[in-house]
PDB file of C-alpha atoms in Angstrom:
ATOM      1  CA  VAL A   1       1.572  41.661 -35.331  1.00  0.00           C
ATOM      2  CA  ASN A   2      -1.996  42.040 -33.768  1.00  0.00           C
ATOM      3  CA  GLY A   3      -3.318  39.536 -31.179  1.00  0.00           C
ATOM      4  CA  GLU A   4      -4.960  39.252 -27.879  1.00  0.00           C
ATOM      5  CA  ILE A   5      -3.772  37.554 -24.685  1.00  0.00           C
ATOM      6  CA  ASN A   6      -6.157  36.249 -22.154  1.00  0.00           C
ATOM      7  CA  TYR A   7      -4.779  35.772 -18.635  1.00  0.00           C
ATOM      8  CA  ASN A   8      -6.623  33.363 -16.419  1.00  0.00           C
ATOM      9  CA  ILE A   9      -4.720  34.183 -13.396  1.00  0.00           C
ATOM     10  CA  LEU A  10      -5.230  37.307 -11.286  1.00  0.00           C
ATOM     11  CA  PHE A  11      -1.979  39.130 -10.550  1.00  0.00           C
ATOM     12  CA  LYS A  12      -1.846  41.026  -7.125  1.00  0.00           C
ATOM     13  CA  ALA A  13       0.096  41.400  -3.985  1.00  0.00           C
ATOM     14  CA  ASP A  14      -1.604  40.368  -0.764  1.00  0.00           C
ATOM     15  CA  PHE A  15       0.121  41.733   2.465  1.00  0.00           C
ATOM     16  CA  VAL A  16      -0.569  39.967   5.616  1.00  0.00           C
ATOM     17  CA  LEU A  17       0.174  41.657   8.891  1.00  0.00           C
ATOM     18  CA  THR A  18       1.167  39.634  12.024  1.00  0.00           C
ATOM     19  CA  TYR A  19       1.933  41.295  15.407  1.00  0.00           C
ATOM     20  CA  GLU A  20       5.331  39.903  16.720  1.00  0.00           C
ATOM     21  CA  GLY A  21       5.432  41.435  20.195  1.00  0.00           C
ATOM     22  CA  ILE A  22       7.231  44.135  22.236  1.00  0.00           C
ATOM     23  CA  ASN A  23      11.061  43.770  22.687  1.00  0.00           C
ATOM     24  CA  GLU A  24      12.955  45.657  25.362  1.00  0.00           C
ATOM     25  CA  ASN A  25      16.657  46.439  25.046  1.00  0.00           C
ATOM     26  CA  LEU A  26      17.985  45.416  28.581  1.00  0.00           C
ATOM     27  CA  ILE A  27      20.931  47.849  28.508  1.00  0.00           C
ATOM     28  CA  THR A  28      19.110  50.978  27.293  1.00  0.00           C
ATOM     29  CA  GLY A  29      15.545  50.187  28.397  1.00  0.00           C
ATOM     30  CA  LYS A  30      14.193  51.271  25.089  1.00  0.00           C
ATOM     31  CA  LYS A  31      11.247  49.259  23.667  1.00  0.00           C
ATOM     32  CA  THR A  32      10.323  48.375  20.105  1.00  0.00           C
ATOM     33  CA  ILE A  33       7.185  46.853  18.810  1.00  0.00           C
ATOM     34  CA  ALA A  34       7.576  44.322  15.894  1.00  0.00           C
ATOM     35  CA  VAL A  35       5.265  43.601  13.065  1.00  0.00           C
ATOM     36  CA  LYS A  36       5.680  40.972  10.336  1.00  0.00           C
ATOM     37  CA  ILE A  37       4.601  41.772   6.751  1.00  0.00           C
ATOM     38  CA  LYS A  38       4.272  38.942   4.391  1.00  0.00           C
ATOM     39  CA  ASN A  39       3.366  39.101   0.653  1.00  0.00           C
ATOM     40  CA  ALA A  40       1.042  36.112   0.235  1.00  0.00           C
ATOM     41  CA  GLY A  41       0.178  37.162  -3.371  1.00  0.00           C
ATOM     42  CA  ASN A  42       1.877  36.610  -6.637  1.00  0.00           C
ATOM     43  CA  LEU A  43       3.140  40.056  -7.586  1.00  0.00           C
ATOM     44  CA  THR A  44       6.041  42.144  -6.251  1.00  0.00           C
ATOM     45  CA  ASP A  45       4.693  45.335  -4.652  1.00  0.00           C
ATOM     46  CA  ALA A  46       5.406  48.056  -2.207  1.00  0.00           C
ATOM     47  CA  GLY A  47       3.622  49.711   0.586  1.00  0.00           C
ATOM     48  CA  LYS A  48       3.928  51.555   3.977  1.00  0.00           C
ATOM     49  CA  VAL A  49       2.724  50.680   7.390  1.00  0.00           C
ATOM     50  CA  THR A  50       2.030  53.120  10.259  1.00  0.00           C
ATOM     51  CA  MET A  51       1.327  52.278  13.955  1.00  0.00           C
ATOM     52  CA  PHE A  52      -1.180  53.626  16.395  1.00  0.00           C
ATOM     53  CA  VAL A  53      -0.860  53.123  20.202  1.00  0.00           C
ATOM     54  CA  ASP A  54      -4.133  53.515  21.989  1.00  0.00           C
ATOM     55  CA  GLY A  55      -5.667  55.201  18.970  1.00  0.00           C
ATOM     56  CA  VAL A  56      -2.823  57.765  18.643  1.00  0.00           C
ATOM     57  CA  SER A  57      -0.869  57.699  15.433  1.00  0.00           C
ATOM     58  CA  LEU A  58       3.038  57.782  15.855  1.00  0.00           C
ATOM     59  CA  ASP A  59       4.978  59.879  13.461  1.00  0.00           C
ATOM     60  CA  GLU A  60       7.074  56.743  12.462  1.00  0.00           C
ATOM     61  CA  VAL A  61       6.241  55.277   8.968  1.00  0.00           C
ATOM     62  CA  HIS A  62       8.016  52.172   7.439  1.00  0.00           C
ATOM     63  CA  HIS A  63       8.123  51.593   3.773  1.00  0.00           C
ATOM     64  CA  TYR A  64       8.648  48.093   2.329  1.00  0.00           C
ATOM     65  CA  GLU A  65       8.798  46.142  -0.908  1.00  0.00           C
ATOM     66  CA  LEU A  66       8.215  42.524  -0.966  1.00  0.00           C
ATOM     67  CA  ASP A  67       8.449  39.804  -3.542  1.00  0.00           C
ATOM     68  CA  PRO A  68       5.787  37.054  -3.549  1.00  0.00           C
ATOM     69  CA  GLY A  69       6.193  34.645  -0.666  1.00  0.00           C
ATOM     70  CA  LYS A  70       8.719  36.918   1.077  1.00  0.00           C
ATOM     71  CA  GLU A  71       8.311  38.414   4.626  1.00  0.00           C
ATOM     72  CA  LYS A  72       9.990  41.228   6.514  1.00  0.00           C
ATOM     73  CA  ILE A  73       9.811  42.318  10.177  1.00  0.00           C
ATOM     74  CA  LEU A  74       9.570  45.978  10.940  1.00  0.00           C
ATOM     75  CA  TYR A  75      10.366  47.553  14.239  1.00  0.00           C
ATOM     76  CA  PHE A  76       8.644  50.671  15.715  1.00  0.00           C
ATOM     77  CA  SER A  77      10.203  52.634  18.500  1.00  0.00           C
ATOM     78  CA  LEU A  78       8.055  52.952  21.515  1.00  0.00           C
ATOM     79  CA  LYS A  79       8.443  56.546  22.888  1.00  0.00           C
ATOM     80  CA  ASN A  80       7.021  56.133  26.440  1.00  0.00           C
ATOM     81  CA  ASN A  81       6.845  53.174  28.829  1.00  0.00           C
ATOM     82  CA  ASP A  82       3.339  53.786  29.985  1.00  0.00           C
ATOM     83  CA  SER A  83       0.832  50.832  30.009  1.00  0.00           C
ATOM     84  CA  ILE A  84      -0.577  50.135  26.438  1.00  0.00           C
ATOM     85  CA  GLN A  85      -4.115  48.980  25.817  1.00  0.00           C
ATOM     86  CA  SER A  86      -3.986  48.442  22.161  1.00  0.00           C
ATOM     87  CA  ILE A  87      -1.682  48.623  19.026  1.00  0.00           C
ATOM     88  CA  THR A  88      -2.890  49.038  15.549  1.00  0.00           C
ATOM     89  CA  PHE A  89      -0.826  48.559  12.483  1.00  0.00           C
ATOM     90  CA  SER A  90      -2.297  50.184   9.231  1.00  0.00           C
ATOM     91  CA  THR A  91      -1.546  49.823   5.546  1.00  0.00           C
ATOM     92  CA  LYS A  92      -3.415  51.225   2.549  1.00  0.00           C
ATOM     93  CA  TYR A  93      -5.980  48.233   2.417  1.00  0.00           C
ATOM     94  CA  LYS A  94      -5.509  46.348   5.667  1.00  0.00           C
ATOM     95  CA  SER A  95      -5.169  46.869   9.372  1.00  0.00           C
ATOM     96  CA  LEU A  96      -4.483  44.774  12.328  1.00  0.00           C
ATOM     97  CA  THR A  97      -5.383  45.604  15.957  1.00  0.00           C
ATOM     98  CA  GLU A  98      -3.852  43.821  18.976  1.00  0.00           C
ATOM     99  CA  THR A  99      -5.362  44.271  22.351  1.00  0.00           C
ATOM    100  CA  LEU A 100      -2.792  43.878  25.053  1.00  0.00           C
ATOM    101  CA  ALA A 101      -3.518  42.248  28.507  1.00  0.00           C
ATOM    102  CA  GLU A 102      -2.273  44.141  31.541  1.00  0.00           C
TER     103      GLU A 102
END
């Protein structure tokens, strides 16, 4: 059987990043920074996100796989409790920078 199929729909994943804030464990004093990843596209795909604090990359990398319309919150450990000026989350095609007020 020979034939041709024309797809009029573009299939792709579209990951949207949203800063979710800094959380502190009141017992241990450790802080985590949360970012929400949402697949606003129409195709299941995977990726990874890294975080930069004041322009310095942390060694922590989170991998994710999301179906269309699904979302996931990822938590990064904050190694020091110094004041933070900015946080940047970076994926292969997008980044999000959040400037924090003191």
